[in-house]
PDB file of C-alpha atoms in Angstrom:
ATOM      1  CA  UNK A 903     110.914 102.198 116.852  1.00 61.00           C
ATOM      2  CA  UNK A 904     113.369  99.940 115.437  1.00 89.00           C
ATOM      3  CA  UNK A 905     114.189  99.654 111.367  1.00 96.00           C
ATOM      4  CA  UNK A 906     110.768  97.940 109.880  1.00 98.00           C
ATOM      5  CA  UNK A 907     111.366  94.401 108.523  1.00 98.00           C
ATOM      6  CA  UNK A 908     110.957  94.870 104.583  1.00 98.00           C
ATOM      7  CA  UNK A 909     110.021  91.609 102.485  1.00 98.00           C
ATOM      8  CA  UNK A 910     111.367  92.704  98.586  1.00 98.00           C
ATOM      9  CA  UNK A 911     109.362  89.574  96.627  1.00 98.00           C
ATOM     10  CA  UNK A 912     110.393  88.697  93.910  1.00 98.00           C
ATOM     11  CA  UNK A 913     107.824  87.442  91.573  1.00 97.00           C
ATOM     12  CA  UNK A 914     109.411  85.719  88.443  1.00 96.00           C
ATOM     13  CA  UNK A 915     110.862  82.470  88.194  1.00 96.00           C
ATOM     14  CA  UNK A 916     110.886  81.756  84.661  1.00 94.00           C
ATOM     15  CA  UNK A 917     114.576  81.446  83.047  1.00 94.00           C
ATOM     16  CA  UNK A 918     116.307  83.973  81.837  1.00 94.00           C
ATOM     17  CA  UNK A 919     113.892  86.555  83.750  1.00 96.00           C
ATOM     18  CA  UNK A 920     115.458  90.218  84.085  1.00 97.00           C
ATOM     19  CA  UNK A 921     114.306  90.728  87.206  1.00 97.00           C
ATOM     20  CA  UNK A 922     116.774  90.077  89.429  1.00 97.00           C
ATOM     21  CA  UNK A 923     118.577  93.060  88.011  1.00 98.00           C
ATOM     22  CA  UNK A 924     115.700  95.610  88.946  1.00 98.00           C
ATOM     23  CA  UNK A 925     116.075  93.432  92.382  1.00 98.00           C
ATOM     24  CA  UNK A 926     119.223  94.216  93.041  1.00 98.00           C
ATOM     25  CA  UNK A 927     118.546  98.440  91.976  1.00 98.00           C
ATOM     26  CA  UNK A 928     115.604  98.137  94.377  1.00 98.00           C
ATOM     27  CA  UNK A 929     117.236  96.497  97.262  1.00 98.00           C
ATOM     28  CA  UNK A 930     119.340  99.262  97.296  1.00 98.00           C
ATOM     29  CA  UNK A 931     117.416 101.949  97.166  1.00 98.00           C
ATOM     30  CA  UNK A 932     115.446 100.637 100.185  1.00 98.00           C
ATOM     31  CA  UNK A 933     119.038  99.995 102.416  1.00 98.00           C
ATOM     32  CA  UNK A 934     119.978 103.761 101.336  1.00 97.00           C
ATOM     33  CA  UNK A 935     116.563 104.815 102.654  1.00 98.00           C
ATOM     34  CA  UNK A 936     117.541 103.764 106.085  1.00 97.00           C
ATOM     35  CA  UNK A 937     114.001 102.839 107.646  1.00 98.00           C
ATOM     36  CA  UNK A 938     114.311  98.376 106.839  1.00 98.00           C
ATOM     37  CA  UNK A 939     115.852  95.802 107.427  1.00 98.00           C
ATOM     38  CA  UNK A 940     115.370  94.378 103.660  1.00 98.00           C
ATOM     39  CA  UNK A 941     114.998  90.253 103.023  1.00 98.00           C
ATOM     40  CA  UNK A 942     114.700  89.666  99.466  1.00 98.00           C
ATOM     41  CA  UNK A 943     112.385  86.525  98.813  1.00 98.00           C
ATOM     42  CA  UNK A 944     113.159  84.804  95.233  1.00 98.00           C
ATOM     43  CA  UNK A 945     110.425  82.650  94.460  1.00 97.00           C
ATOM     44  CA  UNK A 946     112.633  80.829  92.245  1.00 96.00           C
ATOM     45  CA  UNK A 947     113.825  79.159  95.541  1.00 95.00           C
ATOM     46  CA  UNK A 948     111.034  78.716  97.270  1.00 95.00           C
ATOM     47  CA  UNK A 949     108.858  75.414  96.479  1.00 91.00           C
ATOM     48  CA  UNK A 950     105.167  76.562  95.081  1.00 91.00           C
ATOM     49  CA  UNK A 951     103.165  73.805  93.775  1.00 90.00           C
ATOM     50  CA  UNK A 952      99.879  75.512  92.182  1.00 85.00           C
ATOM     51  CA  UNK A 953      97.615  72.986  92.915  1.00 89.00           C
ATOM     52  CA  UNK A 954      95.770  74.487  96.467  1.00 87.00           C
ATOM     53  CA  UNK A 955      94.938  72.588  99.186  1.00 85.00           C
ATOM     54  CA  UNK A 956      91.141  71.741  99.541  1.00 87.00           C
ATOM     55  CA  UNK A 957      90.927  73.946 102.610  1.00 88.00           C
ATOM     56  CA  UNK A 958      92.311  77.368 102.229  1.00 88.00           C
ATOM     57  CA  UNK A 959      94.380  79.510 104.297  1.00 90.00           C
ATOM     58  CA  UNK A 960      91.451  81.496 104.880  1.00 88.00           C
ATOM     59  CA  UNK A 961      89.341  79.181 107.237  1.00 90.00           C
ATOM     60  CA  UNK A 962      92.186  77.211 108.274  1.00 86.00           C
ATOM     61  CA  UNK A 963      95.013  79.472 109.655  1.00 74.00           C
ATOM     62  CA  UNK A 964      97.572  76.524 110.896  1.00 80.00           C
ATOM     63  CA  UNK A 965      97.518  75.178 107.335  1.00 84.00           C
ATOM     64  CA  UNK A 966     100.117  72.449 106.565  1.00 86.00           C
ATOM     65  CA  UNK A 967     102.054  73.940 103.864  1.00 90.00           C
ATOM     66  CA  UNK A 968     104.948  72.088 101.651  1.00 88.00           C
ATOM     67  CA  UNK A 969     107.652  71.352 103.687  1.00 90.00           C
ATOM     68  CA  UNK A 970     109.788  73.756 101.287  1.00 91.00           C
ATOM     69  CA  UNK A 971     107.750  76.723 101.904  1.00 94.00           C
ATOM     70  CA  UNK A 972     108.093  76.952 105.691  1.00 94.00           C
ATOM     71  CA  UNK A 973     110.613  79.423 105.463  1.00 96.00           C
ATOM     72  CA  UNK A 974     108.376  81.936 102.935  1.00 97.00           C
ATOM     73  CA  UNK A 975     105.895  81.658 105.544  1.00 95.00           C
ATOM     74  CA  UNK A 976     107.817  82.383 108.092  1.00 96.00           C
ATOM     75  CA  UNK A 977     109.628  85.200 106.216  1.00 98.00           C
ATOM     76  CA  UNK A 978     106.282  86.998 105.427  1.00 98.00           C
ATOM     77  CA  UNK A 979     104.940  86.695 109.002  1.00 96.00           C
ATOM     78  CA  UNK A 980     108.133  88.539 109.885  1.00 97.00           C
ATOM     79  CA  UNK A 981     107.483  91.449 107.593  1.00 98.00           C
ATOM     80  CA  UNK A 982     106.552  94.450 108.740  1.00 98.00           C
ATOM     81  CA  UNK A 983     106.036  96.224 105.087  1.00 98.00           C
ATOM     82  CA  UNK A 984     106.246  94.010 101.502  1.00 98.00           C
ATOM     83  CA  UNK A 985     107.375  95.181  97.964  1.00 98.00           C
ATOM     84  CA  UNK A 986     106.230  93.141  95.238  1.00 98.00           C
ATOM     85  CA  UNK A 987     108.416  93.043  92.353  1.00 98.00           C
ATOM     86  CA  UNK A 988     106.690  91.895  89.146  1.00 98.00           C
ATOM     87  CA  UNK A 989     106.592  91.644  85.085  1.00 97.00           C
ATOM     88  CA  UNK A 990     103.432  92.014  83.199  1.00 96.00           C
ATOM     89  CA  UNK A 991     102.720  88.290  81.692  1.00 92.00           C
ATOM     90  CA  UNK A 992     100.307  88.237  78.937  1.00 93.00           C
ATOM     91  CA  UNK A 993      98.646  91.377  80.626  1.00 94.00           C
ATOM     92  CA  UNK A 994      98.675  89.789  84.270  1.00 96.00           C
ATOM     93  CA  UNK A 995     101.136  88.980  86.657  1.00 97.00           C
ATOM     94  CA  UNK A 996     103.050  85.420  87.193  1.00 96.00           C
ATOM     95  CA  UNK A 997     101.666  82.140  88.579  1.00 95.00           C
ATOM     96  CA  UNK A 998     103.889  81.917  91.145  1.00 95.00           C
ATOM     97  CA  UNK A 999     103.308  84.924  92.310  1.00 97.00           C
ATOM     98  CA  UNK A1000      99.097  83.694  92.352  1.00 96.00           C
ATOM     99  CA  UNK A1001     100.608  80.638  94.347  1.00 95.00           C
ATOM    100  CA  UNK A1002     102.602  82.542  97.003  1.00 96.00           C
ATOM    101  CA  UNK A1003      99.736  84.906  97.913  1.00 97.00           C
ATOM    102  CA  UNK A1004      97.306  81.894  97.753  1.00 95.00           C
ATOM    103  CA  UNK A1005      99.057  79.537 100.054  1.00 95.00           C
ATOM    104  CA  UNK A1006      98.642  82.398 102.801  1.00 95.00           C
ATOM    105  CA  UNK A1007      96.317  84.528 103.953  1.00 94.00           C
ATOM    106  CA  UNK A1008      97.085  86.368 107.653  1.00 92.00           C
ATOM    107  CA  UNK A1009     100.422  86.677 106.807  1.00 95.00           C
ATOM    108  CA  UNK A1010      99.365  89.391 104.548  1.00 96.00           C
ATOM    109  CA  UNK A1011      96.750  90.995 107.048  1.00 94.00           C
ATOM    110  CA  UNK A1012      96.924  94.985 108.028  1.00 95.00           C
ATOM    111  CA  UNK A1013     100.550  94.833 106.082  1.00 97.00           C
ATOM    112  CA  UNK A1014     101.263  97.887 103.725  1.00 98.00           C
ATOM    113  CA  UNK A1015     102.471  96.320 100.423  1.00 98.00           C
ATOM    114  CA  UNK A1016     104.498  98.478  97.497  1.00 98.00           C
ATOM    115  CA  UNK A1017     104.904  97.421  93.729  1.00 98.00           C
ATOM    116  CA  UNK A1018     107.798  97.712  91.426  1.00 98.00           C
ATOM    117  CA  UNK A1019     106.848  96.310  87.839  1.00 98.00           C
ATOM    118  CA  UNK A1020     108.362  96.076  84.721  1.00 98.00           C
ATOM    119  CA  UNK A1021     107.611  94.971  81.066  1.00 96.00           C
ATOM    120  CA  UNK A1022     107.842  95.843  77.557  1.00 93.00           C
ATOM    121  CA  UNK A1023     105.228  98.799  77.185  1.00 90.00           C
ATOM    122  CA  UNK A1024     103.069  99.233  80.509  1.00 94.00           C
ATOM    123  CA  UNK A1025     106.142  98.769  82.853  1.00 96.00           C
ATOM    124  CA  UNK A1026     104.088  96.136  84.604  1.00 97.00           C
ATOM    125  CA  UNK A1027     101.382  98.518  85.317  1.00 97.00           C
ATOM    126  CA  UNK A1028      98.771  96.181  84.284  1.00 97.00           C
ATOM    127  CA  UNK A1029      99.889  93.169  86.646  1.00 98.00           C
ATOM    128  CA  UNK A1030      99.818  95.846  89.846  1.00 98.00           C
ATOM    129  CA  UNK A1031      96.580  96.960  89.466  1.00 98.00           C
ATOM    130  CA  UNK A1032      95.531  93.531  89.081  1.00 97.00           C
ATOM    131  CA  UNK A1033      97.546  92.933  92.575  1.00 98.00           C
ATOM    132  CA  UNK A1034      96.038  95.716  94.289  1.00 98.00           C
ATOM    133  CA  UNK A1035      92.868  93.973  94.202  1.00 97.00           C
ATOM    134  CA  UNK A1036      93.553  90.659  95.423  1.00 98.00           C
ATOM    135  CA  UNK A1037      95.735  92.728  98.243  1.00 98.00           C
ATOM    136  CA  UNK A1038      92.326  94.498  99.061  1.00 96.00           C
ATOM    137  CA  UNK A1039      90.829  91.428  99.766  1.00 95.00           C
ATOM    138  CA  UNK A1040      93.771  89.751 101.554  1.00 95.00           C
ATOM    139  CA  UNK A1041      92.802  92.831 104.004  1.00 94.00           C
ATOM    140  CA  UNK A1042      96.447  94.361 103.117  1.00 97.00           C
ATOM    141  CA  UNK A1043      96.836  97.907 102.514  1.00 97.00           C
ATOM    142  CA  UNK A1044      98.619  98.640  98.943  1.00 98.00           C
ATOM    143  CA  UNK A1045     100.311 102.123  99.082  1.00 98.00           C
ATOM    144  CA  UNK A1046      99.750 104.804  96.494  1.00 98.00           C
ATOM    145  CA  UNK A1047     103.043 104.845  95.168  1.00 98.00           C
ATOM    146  CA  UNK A1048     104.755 102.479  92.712  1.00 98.00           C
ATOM    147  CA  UNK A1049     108.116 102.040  91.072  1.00 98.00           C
ATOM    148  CA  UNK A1050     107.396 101.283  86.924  1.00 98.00           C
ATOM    149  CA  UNK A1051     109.929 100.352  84.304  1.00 98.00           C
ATOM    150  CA  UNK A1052     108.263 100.414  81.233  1.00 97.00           C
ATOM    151  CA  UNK A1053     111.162  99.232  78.119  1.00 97.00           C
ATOM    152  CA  UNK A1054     113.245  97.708  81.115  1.00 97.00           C
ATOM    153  CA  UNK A1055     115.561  96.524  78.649  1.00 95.00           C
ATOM    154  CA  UNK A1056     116.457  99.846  77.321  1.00 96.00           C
ATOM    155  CA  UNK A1057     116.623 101.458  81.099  1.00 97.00           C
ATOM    156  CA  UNK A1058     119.907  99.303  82.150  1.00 97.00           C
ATOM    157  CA  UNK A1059     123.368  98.897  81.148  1.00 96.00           C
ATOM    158  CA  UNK A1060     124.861  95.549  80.789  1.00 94.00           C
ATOM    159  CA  UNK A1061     126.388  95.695  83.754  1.00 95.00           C
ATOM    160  CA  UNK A1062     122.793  96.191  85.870  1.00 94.00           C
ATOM    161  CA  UNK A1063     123.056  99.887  86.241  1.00 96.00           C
ATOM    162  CA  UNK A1064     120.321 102.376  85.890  1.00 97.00           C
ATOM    163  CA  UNK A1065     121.530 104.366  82.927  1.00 96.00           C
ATOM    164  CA  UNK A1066     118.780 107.743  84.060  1.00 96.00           C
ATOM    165  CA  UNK A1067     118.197 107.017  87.901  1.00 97.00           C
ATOM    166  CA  UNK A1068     116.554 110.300  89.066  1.00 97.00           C
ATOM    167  CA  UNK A1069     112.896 109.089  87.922  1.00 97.00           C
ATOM    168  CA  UNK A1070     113.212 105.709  89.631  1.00 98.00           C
ATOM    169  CA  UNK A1071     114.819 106.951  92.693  1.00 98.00           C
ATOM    170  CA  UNK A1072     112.396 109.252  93.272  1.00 98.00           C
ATOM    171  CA  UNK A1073     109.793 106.777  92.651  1.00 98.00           C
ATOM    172  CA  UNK A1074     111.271 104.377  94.823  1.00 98.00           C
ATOM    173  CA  UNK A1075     112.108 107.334  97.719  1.00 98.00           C
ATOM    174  CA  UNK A1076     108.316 108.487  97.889  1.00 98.00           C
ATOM    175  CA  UNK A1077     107.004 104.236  97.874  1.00 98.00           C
ATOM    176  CA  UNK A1078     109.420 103.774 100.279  1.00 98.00           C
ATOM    177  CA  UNK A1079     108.028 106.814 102.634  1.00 98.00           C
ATOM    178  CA  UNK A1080     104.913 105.376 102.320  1.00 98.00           C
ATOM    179  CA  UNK A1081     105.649 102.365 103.391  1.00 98.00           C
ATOM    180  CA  UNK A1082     107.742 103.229 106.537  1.00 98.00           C
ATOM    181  CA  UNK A1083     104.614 105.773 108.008  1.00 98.00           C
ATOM    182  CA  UNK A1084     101.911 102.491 107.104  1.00 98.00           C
ATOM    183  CA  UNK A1085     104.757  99.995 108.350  1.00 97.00           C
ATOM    184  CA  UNK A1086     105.127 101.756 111.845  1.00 96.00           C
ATOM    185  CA  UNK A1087     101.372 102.588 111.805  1.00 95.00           C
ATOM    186  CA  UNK A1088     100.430  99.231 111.582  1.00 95.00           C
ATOM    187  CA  UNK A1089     103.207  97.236 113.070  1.00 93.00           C
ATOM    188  CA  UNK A1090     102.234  99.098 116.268  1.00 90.00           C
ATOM    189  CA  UNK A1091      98.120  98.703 115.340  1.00 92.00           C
ATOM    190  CA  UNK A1092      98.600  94.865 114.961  1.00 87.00           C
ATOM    191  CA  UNK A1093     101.011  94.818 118.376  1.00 83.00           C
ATOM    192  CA  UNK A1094      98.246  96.612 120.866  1.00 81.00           C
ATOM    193  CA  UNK A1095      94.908  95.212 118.885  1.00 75.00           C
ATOM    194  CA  UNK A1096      95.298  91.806 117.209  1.00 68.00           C
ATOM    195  CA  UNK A1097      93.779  91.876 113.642  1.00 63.00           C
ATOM    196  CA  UNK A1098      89.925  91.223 113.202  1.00 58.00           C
ATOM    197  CA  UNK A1099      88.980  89.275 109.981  1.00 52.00           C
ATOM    198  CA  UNK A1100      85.937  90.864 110.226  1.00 52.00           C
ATOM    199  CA  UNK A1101      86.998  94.246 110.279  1.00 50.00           C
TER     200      UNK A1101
END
């Protein structure tokens, strides 16, 4: 088939966040992998009000949304594969990150989803397996392998490059492997069988 689509989300919007340096790293270790088409999604752009609406996405699939967040919808829908990117926050993961995921719901159905975290001592470890759970129950698969930056701020130079790449890369390679077999697995699984809810 055809390069997967490959939503890289990025999961902090709070100012002066580091992430969109690890961003940028991951973005191109996933081009250099060859099997996506990467769109990286900055929530910082997209319009996420945390109040939810009274019905959720869950019973009411053709949910008005915020006029601003039309495009993430549409943008996730297209994704064959997602990569989360996310800091650990107080032991958890952001808000908007909480909002994005709970403004949706099929969007994330029989989708393989990757993590890349970062933070001071867990390297955002903490906030994945937090998201693995709430992925379970979005009925999304969440691949074995991760990317982790634990003391991101001693990793990179000042100019955004990896000072000792071989870990991450290799990291990144195997998540990425992952993602293309589950990717093509289900891309073609939700193609000939549309996806059950109560599966």
């Amino acid at each position: 088939m055809s390069k997967l689509n490959l939503a890289v989300i990025v999961g902090s919007v709070r100012e002066g966040r580091f992430a969109p340096v690890i961003a940028r790293w991951f973005v191109e270790q996933a081009e250099r992998h060859g099997a996506f088409t990467v769109d990286l999604i900055d929530l910082a752009d997209v319009e996420l009000p945390l109040a939810l609406p009274a019905m959720p996405p869950a019973m009411q699939p053709d949910l008005r949304r915020p006029e601003g967040m039309a495009e993430l919808t549409r943008r996730l829908k297209a994704a064959d594969a997602i990569v989360i990117l996310t800091p650990d926050y107080n032991r958890s993961f952001p808000a908007s990150l909480k909002a994005a995921i709970d403004w949706h719901y099929s969007e994330w159905h029989a989708k393989p989803i990757g993590f890349v975290g970062y933070s001071g001592a867990s390297g955002g470890l903490l906030a994945i397996e937090q998201l693995r759970q709430i992925f379970n129950e979005l009925q999304a698969h969440t691949v074995r392998g991760y990317v982790s930056f634990p003391r991101y701020y001693e990793l990179f130079s000042p100019d955004g490059t990896l000072l000792e790449p071989e870990g991450p890369e290799g990291s990144a390679k195997a998540m990425l492997d992952q993602l293309q077999w589950w990717g093509s697995v289900l891309h073609d699984a939700r193609r000939d069988r549309p996806f059950a809810t109560g599966l």
